[in-house]
PDB file of C-alpha atoms in Angstrom:
ATOM      1  CA  MET A 744      -0.089   0.027   0.199  1.00  0.00           C
ATOM      2  CA  SER A 745       2.758   2.528   0.584  1.00  0.00           C
ATOM      3  CA  SER A 746       4.432   1.740  -2.395  1.00  0.00           C
ATOM      4  CA  PHE A 747       1.349   2.695  -4.176  1.00  0.00           C
ATOM      5  CA  ILE A 748       1.145   5.944  -2.471  1.00  0.00           C
ATOM      6  CA  GLN A 749       4.621   6.608  -3.480  1.00  0.00           C
ATOM      7  CA  ILE A 750       3.567   6.522  -6.939  1.00  0.00           C
ATOM      8  CA  VAL A 751       0.562   8.487  -6.877  1.00  0.00           C
ATOM      9  CA  GLU A 752       2.858  11.149  -5.104  1.00  0.00           C
ATOM     10  CA  ILE A 753       5.363  10.963  -7.847  1.00  0.00           C
ATOM     11  CA  LEU A 754       2.774  11.324 -10.645  1.00  0.00           C
ATOM     12  CA  ALA A 755       0.528  13.647  -9.095  1.00  0.00           C
ATOM     13  CA  TRP A 756       2.218  16.766 -10.489  1.00  0.00           C
ATOM     14  CA  PRO A 757       3.430  15.436 -14.059  1.00  0.00           C
ATOM     15  CA  ALA A 758      -0.264  14.502 -14.493  1.00  0.00           C
ATOM     16  CA  THR A 759      -1.795  17.271 -13.180  1.00  0.00           C
ATOM     17  CA  ILE A 760       0.289  19.427 -15.570  1.00  0.00           C
ATOM     18  CA  ILE A 761      -0.686  17.161 -18.576  1.00  0.00           C
ATOM     19  CA  ILE A 762      -4.432  17.450 -17.873  1.00  0.00           C
ATOM     20  CA  VAL A 763      -4.051  21.128 -17.679  1.00  0.00           C
ATOM     21  CA  VAL A 764      -2.385  21.555 -20.616  1.00  0.00           C
ATOM     22  CA  MET A 765      -4.748  19.236 -22.425  1.00  0.00           C
ATOM     23  CA  LEU A 766      -7.865  21.301 -21.100  1.00  0.00           C
ATOM     24  CA  LEU A 767      -6.379  24.582 -21.758  1.00  0.00           C
ATOM     25  CA  ARG A 768      -4.925  23.666 -25.355  1.00  0.00           C
ATOM     26  CA  SER A 769      -7.180  25.758 -27.286  1.00  0.00           C
ATOM     27  CA  PRO A 770      -7.342  28.973 -25.172  1.00  0.00           C
ATOM     28  CA  LEU A 771      -3.670  28.876 -25.058  1.00  0.00           C
ATOM     29  CA  SER A 772      -2.787  28.520 -28.613  1.00  0.00           C
ATOM     30  CA  GLU A 773      -5.453  31.396 -28.984  1.00  0.00           C
ATOM     31  CA  LEU A 774      -3.433  33.494 -26.602  1.00  0.00           C
ATOM     32  CA  VAL A 775       0.031  32.807 -27.680  1.00  0.00           C
ATOM     33  CA  SER A 776      -1.193  33.986 -31.380  1.00  0.00           C
ATOM     34  CA  THR A 777      -2.203  37.326 -29.846  1.00  0.00           C
ATOM     35  CA  LEU A 778       0.975  37.909 -28.168  1.00  0.00           C
ATOM     36  CA  LYS A 779       2.945  40.993 -29.246  1.00  0.00           C
ATOM     37  CA  LYS A 780       6.261  39.443 -27.779  1.00  0.00           C
ATOM     38  CA  LEU A 781       7.207  35.918 -26.291  1.00  0.00           C
ATOM     39  CA  LYS A 782      10.596  35.495 -24.370  1.00  0.00           C
ATOM     40  CA  TYR A 783      11.821  32.336 -22.805  1.00  0.00           C
ATOM     41  CA  LYS A 784      15.570  32.312 -22.198  1.00  0.00           C
ATOM     42  CA  ASP A 785      17.303  33.514 -25.450  1.00  0.00           C
ATOM     43  CA  LEU A 786      14.256  33.270 -27.399  1.00  0.00           C
ATOM     44  CA  GLU A 787      12.165  36.247 -28.449  1.00  0.00           C
ATOM     45  CA  LEU A 788       9.268  35.911 -31.083  1.00  0.00           C
ATOM     46  CA  GLU A 789       7.891  39.579 -31.640  1.00  0.00           C
ATOM     47  CA  PHE A 790       7.726  39.949 -35.320  1.00  0.00           C
ATOM     48  CA  GLU A 791       5.951  37.032 -36.953  1.00  0.00           C
ATOM     49  CA  LYS A 792       2.350  38.351 -36.150  1.00  0.00           C
ATOM     50  CA  GLU A 793       3.119  41.709 -37.062  1.00  0.00           C
ATOM     51  CA  ALA A 794       4.753  40.531 -40.159  1.00  0.00           C
ATOM     52  CA  ARG A 795       1.885  38.509 -41.151  1.00  0.00           C
ATOM     53  CA  GLU A 796      -0.541  40.810 -40.825  1.00  0.00           C
ATOM     54  CA  ILE A 797       1.592  43.536 -42.896  1.00  0.00           C
ATOM     55  CA  LEU A 798       1.573  40.600 -45.721  1.00  0.00           C
ATOM     56  CA  ALA A 799      -1.720  40.289 -45.462  1.00  0.00           C
ATOM     57  CA  ASP A 800      -2.396  43.726 -45.714  1.00  0.00           C
ATOM     58  CA  ALA A 801      -0.309  43.977 -48.985  1.00  0.00           C
ATOM     59  CA  GLU A 802      -2.079  40.996 -50.318  1.00  0.00           C
ATOM     60  CA  ARG A 803      -5.256  42.641 -50.038  1.00  0.00           C
ATOM     61  CA  ASP A 804      -4.688  46.017 -51.234  1.00  0.00           C
ATOM     62  CA  LEU A 805      -1.639  45.977 -53.550  1.00  0.00           C
ATOM     63  CA  PRO A 806      -1.152  43.884 -57.069  1.00  0.00           C
ATOM     64  CA  GLU A 807       1.308  40.982 -57.079  1.00  0.00           C
ATOM     65  CA  PRO A 808       4.899  41.971 -57.774  1.00  0.00           C
ATOM     66  CA  SER A 809       5.872  41.508 -61.567  1.00  0.00           C
ATOM     67  CA  LYS A 810       8.724  39.092 -61.524  1.00  0.00           C
ATOM     68  CA  PRO A 811      10.038  37.244 -58.170  1.00  0.00           C
ATOM     69  CA  GLU A 812      13.707  37.395 -57.814  1.00  0.00           C
ATOM     70  CA  PRO A 813      15.443  34.231 -58.922  1.00  0.00           C
ATOM     71  CA  SER A 814      17.132  32.188 -55.964  1.00  0.00           C
ATOM     72  CA  GLU A 815      19.465  30.206 -58.669  1.00  0.00           C
ATOM     73  CA  VAL A 816      21.904  31.230 -61.283  1.00  0.00           C
ATOM     74  CA  GLU A 817      22.715  29.260 -64.068  1.00  0.00           C
ATOM     75  CA  ASP A 818      26.250  29.212 -65.392  1.00  0.00           C
ATOM     76  CA  SER A 819      27.190  26.830 -68.348  1.00  0.00           C
ATOM     77  CA  GLY A 820      24.757  24.240 -67.674  1.00  0.00           C
ATOM     78  CA  ILE A 821      25.773  24.103 -63.716  1.00  0.00           C
ATOM     79  CA  ARG A 822      23.222  25.341 -61.160  1.00  0.00           C
ATOM     80  CA  PHE A 823      24.332  27.247 -58.114  1.00  0.00           C
ATOM     81  CA  SER A 824      21.808  28.148 -55.214  1.00  0.00           C
ATOM     82  CA  LEU A 825      22.667  31.110 -53.520  1.00  0.00           C
ATOM     83  CA  ALA A 826      23.319  30.885 -49.952  1.00  0.00           C
ATOM     84  CA  ARG A 827      20.490  32.778 -48.296  1.00  0.00           C
ATOM     85  CA  PRO A 828      21.409  36.058 -46.086  1.00  0.00           C
ATOM     86  CA  GLU A 829      20.714  36.345 -42.437  1.00  0.00           C
ATOM     87  CA  PRO A 830      16.889  37.349 -41.941  1.00  0.00           C
ATOM     88  CA  SER A 831      17.977  40.972 -40.852  1.00  0.00           C
ATOM     89  CA  THR A 832      19.843  41.776 -43.552  1.00  0.00           C
ATOM     90  CA  GLU A 833      17.390  40.435 -45.940  1.00  0.00           C
ATOM     91  CA  ILE A 834      14.508  42.824 -44.321  1.00  0.00           C
ATOM     92  CA  MET A 835      17.415  45.734 -44.519  1.00  0.00           C
ATOM     93  CA  GLU A 836      18.199  44.993 -48.140  1.00  0.00           C
ATOM     94  CA  SER A 837      14.711  44.490 -49.098  1.00  0.00           C
ATOM     95  CA  TRP A 838      13.967  48.076 -47.086  1.00  0.00           C
ATOM     96  CA  ARG A 839      16.772  49.673 -49.421  1.00  0.00           C
ATOM     97  CA  HIS A 840      15.598  48.736 -52.907  1.00  0.00           C
ATOM     98  CA  LEU A 841      12.200  50.486 -51.578  1.00  0.00           C
ATOM     99  CA  GLU A 842      13.804  53.518 -50.120  1.00  0.00           C
ATOM    100  CA  LEU A 843      15.434  53.732 -53.062  1.00  0.00           C
ATOM    101  CA  LYS A 844      11.977  53.950 -55.249  1.00  0.00           C
ATOM    102  CA  LEU A 845      10.684  56.291 -53.031  1.00  0.00           C
ATOM    103  CA  ARG A 846      13.015  58.678 -53.382  1.00  0.00           C
ATOM    104  CA  GLU A 847      12.939  58.274 -56.925  1.00  0.00           C
ATOM    105  CA  LEU A 848       9.144  58.765 -57.332  1.00  0.00           C
ATOM    106  CA  SER A 849       9.781  61.956 -54.806  1.00  0.00           C
ATOM    107  CA  SER A 850      12.610  63.386 -57.221  1.00  0.00           C
ATOM    108  CA  GLY A 851      12.913  67.070 -56.589  1.00  0.00           C
ATOM    109  CA  SER A 852      12.563  66.661 -52.978  1.00  0.00           C
ATOM    110  CA  ASP A 853      15.038  67.021 -49.949  1.00  0.00           C
ATOM    111  CA  ASN A 854      16.868  63.766 -50.140  1.00  0.00           C
ATOM    112  CA  LYS A 855      17.552  64.413 -46.476  1.00  0.00           C
ATOM    113  CA  ARG A 856      13.927  63.917 -45.511  1.00  0.00           C
ATOM    114  CA  SER A 857      12.899  60.790 -43.832  1.00  0.00           C
ATOM    115  CA  THR A 858      11.169  57.739 -45.776  1.00  0.00           C
ATOM    116  CA  GLY A 859       7.894  58.516 -43.394  1.00  0.00           C
ATOM    117  CA  TYR A 860       8.050  62.224 -44.687  1.00  0.00           C
ATOM    118  CA  LEU A 861       8.181  61.123 -48.268  1.00  0.00           C
ATOM    119  CA  VAL A 862       5.579  58.555 -48.198  1.00  0.00           C
ATOM    120  CA  ARG A 863       3.028  61.192 -46.631  1.00  0.00           C
ATOM    121  CA  MET A 864       4.243  63.667 -49.187  1.00  0.00           C
ATOM    122  CA  LEU A 865       3.596  61.289 -52.065  1.00  0.00           C
ATOM    123  CA  ALA A 866       0.092  60.387 -50.601  1.00  0.00           C
ATOM    124  CA  ASN A 867      -0.930  63.901 -50.298  1.00  0.00           C
ATOM    125  CA  GLU A 868       0.186  64.748 -53.753  1.00  0.00           C
ATOM    126  CA  GLY A 869      -1.776  61.660 -54.890  1.00  0.00           C
ATOM    127  CA  LYS A 870       1.344  60.192 -56.310  1.00  0.00           C
ATOM    128  CA  ILE A 871       0.458  56.804 -54.351  1.00  0.00           C
ATOM    129  CA  SER A 872      -2.742  55.649 -52.987  1.00  0.00           C
ATOM    130  CA  LYS A 873      -3.530  55.677 -49.093  1.00  0.00           C
ATOM    131  CA  GLU A 874      -3.389  51.630 -49.277  1.00  0.00           C
ATOM    132  CA  THR A 875       0.283  52.057 -50.109  1.00  0.00           C
ATOM    133  CA  GLU A 876       1.054  54.561 -47.573  1.00  0.00           C
ATOM    134  CA  SER A 877      -0.131  52.216 -44.924  1.00  0.00           C
ATOM    135  CA  VAL A 878       1.371  49.554 -46.273  1.00  0.00           C
ATOM    136  CA  VAL A 879       4.903  51.310 -46.788  1.00  0.00           C
ATOM    137  CA  LEU A 880       4.413  52.869 -43.282  1.00  0.00           C
ATOM    138  CA  SER A 881       3.951  49.634 -41.516  1.00  0.00           C
ATOM    139  CA  LEU A 882       6.795  48.232 -43.005  1.00  0.00           C
ATOM    140  CA  SER A 883       8.610  50.811 -42.068  1.00  0.00           C
ATOM    141  CA  SER A 884       7.942  50.470 -38.259  1.00  0.00           C
ATOM    142  CA  LEU A 885       9.047  46.660 -38.771  1.00  0.00           C
ATOM    143  CA  ARG A 886      12.279  47.691 -40.236  1.00  0.00           C
ATOM    144  CA  ASN A 887      13.029  49.957 -37.527  1.00  0.00           C
ATOM    145  CA  LYS A 888      12.320  47.401 -34.818  1.00  0.00           C
ATOM    146  CA  VAL A 889      15.156  45.275 -36.653  1.00  0.00           C
ATOM    147  CA  ALA A 890      17.422  48.235 -37.072  1.00  0.00           C
ATOM    148  CA  HIS A 891      17.334  49.458 -33.966  1.00  0.00           C
ATOM    149  CA  THR A 892      17.853  46.402 -31.536  1.00  0.00           C
ATOM    150  CA  ASP A 893      20.474  43.653 -31.156  1.00  0.00           C
ATOM    151  CA  GLU A 894      18.106  41.145 -29.195  1.00  0.00           C
ATOM    152  CA  GLU A 895      15.448  40.172 -31.511  1.00  0.00           C
ATOM    153  CA  VAL A 896      15.317  36.946 -33.161  1.00  0.00           C
ATOM    154  CA  ILE A 897      14.060  37.109 -36.588  1.00  0.00           C
ATOM    155  CA  SER A 898      13.010  34.035 -38.593  1.00  0.00           C
ATOM    156  CA  HIS A 899      13.332  33.502 -42.337  1.00  0.00           C
ATOM    157  CA  THR A 900       9.470  33.385 -42.379  1.00  0.00           C
ATOM    158  CA  VAL A 901       9.384  36.976 -41.259  1.00  0.00           C
ATOM    159  CA  SER A 902      12.047  38.071 -43.726  1.00  0.00           C
ATOM    160  CA  SER A 903      10.399  36.123 -46.466  1.00  0.00           C
ATOM    161  CA  SER A 904       7.006  37.937 -45.797  1.00  0.00           C
ATOM    162  CA  PHE A 905       8.715  41.355 -45.621  1.00  0.00           C
ATOM    163  CA  LYS A 906      10.445  41.108 -48.738  1.00  0.00           C
ATOM    164  CA  GLU A 907       7.412  39.678 -50.621  1.00  0.00           C
ATOM    165  CA  SER A 908       5.327  42.668 -49.056  1.00  0.00           C
ATOM    166  CA  VAL A 909       8.389  44.858 -50.417  1.00  0.00           C
ATOM    167  CA  ALA A 910       7.831  43.243 -53.832  1.00  0.00           C
ATOM    168  CA  ARG A 911       4.351  44.140 -53.626  1.00  0.00           C
ATOM    169  CA  VAL A 912       4.901  47.743 -52.485  1.00  0.00           C
ATOM    170  CA  ILE A 913       7.415  48.593 -55.367  1.00  0.00           C
ATOM    171  CA  SER A 914       4.964  46.920 -58.030  1.00  0.00           C
ATOM    172  CA  ALA A 915       2.244  48.915 -56.682  1.00  0.00           C
ATOM    173  CA  LEU A 916       4.577  52.171 -56.737  1.00  0.00           C
ATOM    174  CA  GLU A 917       5.349  51.500 -60.285  1.00  0.00           C
ATOM    175  CA  TYR A 918       1.871  50.868 -61.252  1.00  0.00           C
ATOM    176  CA  GLU A 919       0.569  53.835 -59.491  1.00  0.00           C
ATOM    177  CA  SER A 920       3.283  56.239 -60.700  1.00  0.00           C
ATOM    178  CA  ALA A 921       3.232  54.848 -64.386  1.00  0.00           C
TER     179      ALA A 921
END
């Protein structure tokens, strides 16, 4: 009888935790998807939800990009896969292309102006739509978080979403300015 009590004592907490997790699995998964930031030891996830929302806005409001960037280079019949850059580098490079396009559209204005200022100016002048303005400002916010922090862990999923959103914005800018 005493060994049965010892077994029950040993298994009580693990069994309780398993039961609680099973009962709260659905509410916990809903809660995790609404979190702005999740930190556990060295892992921080903040951008996933925000990047997904920006991509959804871009897909809803902006046209599909005209040409995707090639992922492979062909030379003399031999195919080479290009190494994928770090996610933060991919975000910064994508942003640079978008910023150059915005500065090109706002020719004649001061190149020392912020991107936010240029976007608002282009929208006020009717050169870009309010939807494009909104997506660019959201992308700018995400880019600033990446540029100004050392602590964030950014996945390739986030950088891919960011890059796709930027491609849609550039396509929309080319269409709207034509």
